[in-house]
């Protein structure tokens, strides 16, 4: 029987152990999509206790705490940080086969040197030990501890990026912290608050926006601004992947309705969103940016709790109507309108894996290796079975060796261990293929393959200067 989460955790073959310990484990981290607040890096935040850095903003943990009976005061409410830590510790022994169990223990092991399982019985002792160790670490020092080379945060088009400027100006900090352009509030016209947001965007660009074309022009202006601040990528979050035949009249009609406080029809909203997204894609192509498209999420399902707590608090689910059938016409529209950038496609519905892998193959080319990518197993899928399935589906229908690998999609400075988790799963899978005779035991090629999938492909694809 193996020890709990020992050095060979998830590594079931000799080849897997060799690949992980000799190659993957040594590589630095590029986290090209996360939700870290750049202000916390600029100000080099110090955390008072483990709950602040571990439970604050982590809706993964909040969901299981609620499911196990924790009251909201111990999740997002006014209970003390120690009480919240105890509440999460009480859930932990019940999380068998949940990735949170592994992620959380990897964070305790790598961040604090704590190797025993977290339980209600030792919660106070571990809380105190972590807090003592945290006294020696700031936000930046945690990033350095995990060997991070670069990250991309998630930033609104109206952001002036002054925190990024402050970080970039500090020559004592070597980690690249770059913005990523996230235009959701200007694209998702059916969402509440769209009209108020457009008025803010109008103020930032210094002119009134009266049509879909005006919004597209304003976003392109902000893309120029972000590009001047080192931005290399954009990220579009869609509840479903939409497509409508380009129609500026219908797009303008939707815009006028929304600006007058009326919700446009789905057809009109899709026309507007498609129009804006095509315009953005063309601009990204001009800048040689990477365009990420996340879709397939059913958001804010518990309306009473959404009213109390707002978005991103643990009330989202997989959307069975993800719109994956619209990926092909959307990419085709990008190409027809002179703007098919490098694109990474993520669906929250794992049933879409093969559809994405086969669709993206229709739009590869132009001398760009892996120009269109299937994103890593995302959100509810970034567990061992989900990662293995995504990797296997991509390998079966595409070129796995060009895959750009893992990201955290996290708000926590401890979650870089998700890269370790991915690397272990990757090495386990490749090790199985080698030892079953499906791929040669070629040391040179295997080392290159794993190094590319964990680091090199990401660096090259996004053009990180590190």
Coordinates of C-alpha atoms in Angstrom, one line a residue, residues 89-422:
X89 CA -11.6 21.0 7.5
X90 CA -14.8 19.3 8.6
X91 CA -15.7 18.6 4.9
X92 CA -12.3 17.3 3.9
X93 CA -12.6 13.7 5.0
X94 CA -15.8 13.4 3.0
X95 CA -14.2 14.5 -0.3
X96 CA -12.9 11.2 -1.4
X97 CA -12.2 11.3 -5.2
X98 CA -12.9 15.1 -5.4
X99 CA -10.0 17.0 -6.8
X100 CA -10.3 19.5 -4.0
X101 CA -9.1 16.9 -1.6
X102 CA -5.9 16.5 -3.7
X103 CA -5.5 20.2 -4.5
X104 CA -5.9 21.2 -0.9
X105 CA -3.4 18.7 0.4
X106 CA -0.9 19.6 -2.4
X107 CA -1.2 23.2 -1.3
X108 CA -0.6 22.2 2.4
X109 CA 2.4 20.1 1.3
X110 CA 4.1 22.5 -1.1
X111 CA 3.2 25.7 0.7
X112 CA 3.6 24.7 4.3
X113 CA 5.3 21.3 4.5
X114 CA 2.3 19.7 6.1
X115 CA 1.9 16.1 5.0
X116 CA -0.8 14.7 7.3
X117 CA -4.4 14.8 6.1
X118 CA -6.5 17.7 7.3
X119 CA -9.4 16.6 9.5
X120 CA -11.6 18.3 12.1
X121 CA -9.4 16.8 14.8
X122 CA -6.2 18.6 13.7
X123 CA -7.8 21.7 12.1
X124 CA -6.7 24.1 14.8
X125 CA -3.2 22.8 15.0
X126 CA -2.8 23.0 11.2
X127 CA -4.4 26.5 11.1
X128 CA -1.8 27.8 13.6
X129 CA 1.1 26.1 11.9
X130 CA 0.1 27.6 8.5
X131 CA -0.3 31.0 10.0
X132 CA 3.1 30.9 11.5
X133 CA 4.7 30.0 8.2
X134 CA 2.6 32.6 6.4
X135 CA 4.3 35.3 8.4
X136 CA 7.4 34.7 6.2
X137 CA 5.6 35.0 2.9
X138 CA 4.0 37.8 0.9
X139 CA 2.0 37.4 -2.3
X140 CA 5.1 37.8 -4.5
X141 CA 7.1 35.5 -2.3
X142 CA 4.4 32.8 -2.7
X143 CA 4.6 33.2 -6.5
X144 CA 8.4 32.8 -6.3
X145 CA 8.1 29.8 -4.1
X146 CA 6.1 28.0 -6.7
X147 CA 8.6 28.9 -9.5
X148 CA 6.2 31.1 -11.4
X149 CA 7.6 32.8 -14.4
X150 CA 4.6 34.7 -15.8
X151 CA 0.9 35.1 -15.3
X152 CA -2.0 36.7 -17.2
X153 CA -4.7 38.3 -15.0
X154 CA -8.3 39.0 -16.2
X155 CA -9.0 42.6 -16.8
X156 CA -11.9 44.7 -17.9
X157 CA -11.5 46.9 -21.0
X158 CA -12.2 50.1 -19.0
X159 CA -9.4 49.3 -16.5
X160 CA -6.5 51.8 -16.7
X161 CA -4.1 49.0 -15.8
X162 CA -2.2 51.2 -13.2
X163 CA -1.6 48.2 -11.0
X164 CA 0.1 46.5 -13.9
X165 CA 2.2 49.6 -14.6
X166 CA 3.3 49.6 -10.9
X167 CA 4.3 46.0 -11.1
X168 CA 6.2 46.4 -14.4
X169 CA 8.1 49.4 -13.0
X170 CA 9.4 47.4 -10.1
X171 CA 12.8 46.1 -11.2
X172 CA 13.1 44.0 -8.0
X173 CA 10.3 41.7 -9.1
X174 CA 11.1 39.4 -12.1
X175 CA 7.8 37.6 -12.6
X176 CA 5.9 38.9 -15.6
X177 CA 2.3 40.0 -14.6
X178 CA 0.4 40.8 -17.8
X179 CA -3.2 41.9 -18.3
X180 CA -5.7 39.9 -20.4
X181 CA -8.5 41.6 -22.2
X182 CA -11.9 40.4 -20.9
X183 CA -14.7 42.3 -22.8
X184 CA -17.7 40.2 -21.5
X185 CA -19.6 43.2 -20.1
X186 CA -19.6 44.9 -23.5
X187 CA -20.4 41.7 -25.4
X188 CA -23.0 39.9 -23.3
X189 CA -25.8 42.3 -24.1
X190 CA -28.6 40.3 -22.5
X191 CA -27.0 40.6 -19.0
X192 CA -28.2 43.1 -16.4
X193 CA -26.2 46.3 -16.2
X194 CA -25.2 46.3 -19.9
X195 CA -26.5 49.9 -20.5
X196 CA -24.6 51.2 -17.4
X197 CA -21.4 49.5 -18.5
X198 CA -21.6 51.0 -22.0
X199 CA -21.9 54.5 -20.5
X200 CA -18.7 53.8 -18.6
X201 CA -17.0 52.6 -21.7
X202 CA -18.2 55.8 -23.5
X203 CA -16.5 57.9 -20.8
X204 CA -13.2 56.0 -21.0
X205 CA -13.0 56.4 -24.8
X206 CA -14.3 59.9 -24.7
X207 CA -17.3 59.6 -27.1
X208 CA -20.9 58.5 -27.0
X209 CA -21.5 55.0 -28.2
X210 CA -24.8 54.8 -30.2
X211 CA -24.4 51.6 -32.3
X212 CA -22.8 48.2 -32.3
X213 CA -20.2 49.6 -34.7
X214 CA -19.4 52.3 -32.1
X215 CA -18.9 49.6 -29.4
X216 CA -16.6 47.6 -31.6
X217 CA -14.5 50.7 -32.4
X218 CA -14.3 51.5 -28.7
X219 CA -13.2 48.0 -27.8
X220 CA -10.6 48.1 -30.6
X221 CA -9.3 51.4 -29.1
X222 CA -9.0 49.7 -25.7
X223 CA -7.2 46.7 -27.3
X224 CA -4.6 49.1 -28.6
X225 CA -4.3 50.5 -25.0
X226 CA -3.9 47.0 -23.5
X227 CA -1.4 46.1 -26.2
X228 CA 0.7 49.0 -25.3
X229 CA 0.7 47.7 -21.7
X230 CA 2.1 44.3 -22.7
X231 CA -1.1 42.3 -23.2
X232 CA -0.8 39.1 -25.2
X233 CA -4.3 37.6 -25.0
X234 CA -8.0 38.1 -24.7
X235 CA -10.6 36.0 -23.0
X236 CA -14.3 35.8 -23.9
X237 CA -16.7 34.2 -21.4
X238 CA -19.9 33.1 -23.0
X239 CA -22.8 31.2 -21.4
X240 CA -23.1 29.4 -24.8
X241 CA -21.2 29.8 -28.1
X242 CA -23.5 31.9 -30.3
X243 CA -23.5 32.6 -34.0
X244 CA -25.7 34.7 -36.2
X245 CA -25.1 35.7 -39.8
X246 CA -23.4 39.1 -39.7
X247 CA -26.2 41.7 -39.7
X248 CA -25.4 45.2 -38.5
X249 CA -29.1 46.3 -38.6
X250 CA -30.1 43.6 -36.2
X251 CA -27.1 44.2 -34.0
X252 CA -27.9 47.9 -33.8
X253 CA -31.6 47.1 -33.0
X254 CA -30.4 44.9 -30.1
X255 CA -28.1 47.7 -28.9
X256 CA -30.8 50.3 -28.9
X257 CA -33.2 48.0 -27.1
X258 CA -30.6 47.2 -24.4
X259 CA -29.6 50.9 -23.9
X260 CA -33.3 51.7 -23.4
X261 CA -33.6 49.1 -20.6
X262 CA -35.3 46.4 -22.7
X263 CA -33.9 42.9 -23.1
X264 CA -33.4 42.0 -26.8
X265 CA -34.6 38.8 -28.3
X266 CA -32.1 35.9 -28.4
X267 CA -31.8 36.3 -32.2
X268 CA -31.1 40.0 -31.9
X269 CA -28.7 39.5 -28.9
X270 CA -26.8 36.8 -30.9
X271 CA -26.5 39.1 -33.9
X272 CA -25.0 41.8 -31.7
X273 CA -22.6 39.4 -29.8
X274 CA -21.5 37.9 -33.1
X275 CA -20.9 41.3 -34.7
X276 CA -18.8 42.5 -31.7
X277 CA -16.9 39.2 -31.4
X278 CA -15.9 39.2 -35.1
X279 CA -14.6 42.8 -34.8
X280 CA -12.6 41.8 -31.7
X281 CA -11.1 38.7 -33.4
X282 CA -10.0 40.8 -36.4
X283 CA -8.2 43.2 -34.0
X284 CA -6.6 40.4 -32.1
X285 CA -5.3 39.0 -35.4
X286 CA -3.7 42.4 -36.1
X287 CA -2.0 42.3 -32.7
X288 CA -1.0 38.6 -32.9
X289 CA -2.9 38.0 -29.6
X290 CA -4.3 34.7 -28.5
X291 CA -8.1 34.7 -28.2
X292 CA -9.6 32.4 -25.5
X293 CA -13.3 31.5 -25.7
X294 CA -14.9 29.9 -22.7
X295 CA -18.4 28.7 -23.1
X296 CA -21.0 26.2 -21.8
X297 CA -21.7 27.6 -18.3
X298 CA -25.1 27.9 -16.8
X299 CA -24.6 30.8 -14.4
X300 CA -26.2 32.2 -11.3
X301 CA -28.8 29.5 -11.0
X302 CA -29.8 30.2 -7.4
X303 CA -31.4 33.6 -7.8
X304 CA -32.0 34.4 -4.1
X305 CA -28.4 33.6 -3.3
X306 CA -27.2 35.5 -6.4
X307 CA -29.2 38.6 -5.1
X308 CA -27.4 38.3 -1.8
X309 CA -23.9 37.4 -2.9
X310 CA -23.5 38.3 -6.6
X311 CA -21.7 36.3 -9.3
X312 CA -18.9 33.8 -9.0
X313 CA -20.0 32.6 -5.6
X314 CA -20.6 29.0 -6.4
X315 CA -24.0 28.8 -8.1
X316 CA -22.9 27.9 -11.6
X317 CA -23.3 24.6 -13.4
X318 CA -22.6 22.9 -16.8
X319 CA -24.8 24.1 -19.6
X320 CA -26.0 21.1 -21.7
X321 CA -26.9 23.6 -24.5
X322 CA -23.4 24.9 -24.9
X323 CA -23.7 25.9 -28.5
X324 CA -20.7 23.8 -29.6
X325 CA -22.4 23.5 -33.0
X326 CA -21.8 27.3 -33.5
X327 CA -18.0 27.0 -33.1
X328 CA -17.4 26.2 -36.7
X329 CA -19.5 29.0 -38.2
X330 CA -18.0 31.5 -35.7
X331 CA -14.4 30.5 -36.6
X332 CA -15.4 30.6 -40.3
X333 CA -16.8 34.1 -39.9
X334 CA -13.5 35.2 -38.3
X335 CA -11.7 33.8 -41.4
X336 CA -14.1 35.4 -43.9
X337 CA -13.8 38.8 -42.3
X338 CA -10.0 38.8 -42.3
X339 CA -9.5 38.0 -38.6
X340 CA -8.9 34.4 -37.5
X341 CA -6.4 34.8 -34.6
X342 CA -4.8 32.1 -32.6
X343 CA -7.8 30.7 -30.6
X344 CA -8.2 28.5 -27.6
X345 CA -11.6 26.9 -27.2
X346 CA -12.9 25.7 -23.8
X347 CA -16.3 24.1 -23.2
X348 CA -17.5 23.4 -19.7
X349 CA -19.4 20.4 -21.1
X350 CA -17.0 17.5 -21.5
X351 CA -19.3 15.9 -24.1
X352 CA -18.0 18.7 -26.5
X353 CA -14.4 17.5 -26.4
X354 CA -14.5 15.6 -29.7
X355 CA -16.6 18.2 -31.4
X356 CA -14.1 20.9 -30.5
X357 CA -11.0 18.7 -31.4
X358 CA -12.5 17.9 -34.9
X359 CA -13.8 21.3 -35.6
X360 CA -10.6 23.1 -34.8
X361 CA -8.7 20.9 -37.2
X362 CA -10.8 22.5 -40.0
X363 CA -9.2 25.9 -39.3
X364 CA -5.5 25.0 -38.7
X365 CA -2.8 26.2 -41.1
X366 CA -1.0 29.3 -42.1
X367 CA 2.3 28.0 -40.8
X368 CA 1.3 28.5 -37.2
X369 CA 1.7 25.3 -35.1
X370 CA -1.4 24.5 -33.1
X371 CA -3.1 27.8 -34.2
X372 CA -6.5 26.6 -32.9
X373 CA -6.3 24.9 -29.6
X374 CA -8.6 22.9 -27.4
X375 CA -8.3 24.3 -23.9
X376 CA -7.3 22.3 -20.9
X377 CA -10.1 20.5 -18.9
X378 CA -11.8 23.5 -17.4
X379 CA -13.5 24.2 -14.0
X380 CA -15.8 21.2 -13.3
X381 CA -13.5 19.1 -15.5
X382 CA -10.1 19.8 -14.1
X383 CA -10.0 16.6 -12.1
X384 CA -8.1 13.4 -12.9
X385 CA -10.8 11.7 -15.1
X386 CA -11.6 15.0 -16.8
X387 CA -8.0 15.8 -17.6
X388 CA -7.3 12.3 -18.9
X389 CA -10.4 12.4 -21.1
X390 CA -9.5 15.8 -22.5
X391 CA -5.9 14.7 -23.2
X392 CA -7.1 11.4 -24.8
X393 CA -9.8 13.0 -27.0
X394 CA -7.3 15.7 -28.2
X395 CA -4.6 13.0 -28.8
X396 CA -7.1 10.9 -30.8
X397 CA -8.3 13.7 -33.0
X398 CA -5.5 16.2 -33.1
X399 CA -1.8 16.8 -32.4
X400 CA -1.4 16.5 -28.6
X401 CA 2.3 17.5 -28.8
X402 CA 1.3 21.1 -29.7
X403 CA -1.1 21.5 -26.8
X404 CA -0.5 24.6 -24.6
X405 CA -1.2 22.9 -21.3
X406 CA -2.6 23.9 -17.9
X407 CA -3.8 27.1 -16.2
X408 CA -5.2 27.7 -12.7
X409 CA -8.3 29.8 -13.5
X410 CA -7.9 30.8 -9.8
X411 CA -7.9 33.7 -7.4
X412 CA -5.5 32.1 -5.0
X413 CA -1.7 32.4 -4.6
X414 CA -1.6 28.8 -3.5
X415 CA -3.3 27.2 -6.5
X416 CA -0.2 26.8 -8.6
X417 CA -0.1 23.2 -7.4
X418 CA -2.9 22.6 -10.0
X419 CA 0.0 22.7 -12.5
X420 CA 1.7 19.9 -10.5
X421 CA -1.6 17.9 -10.5
X422 CA -1.9 18.3 -14.3

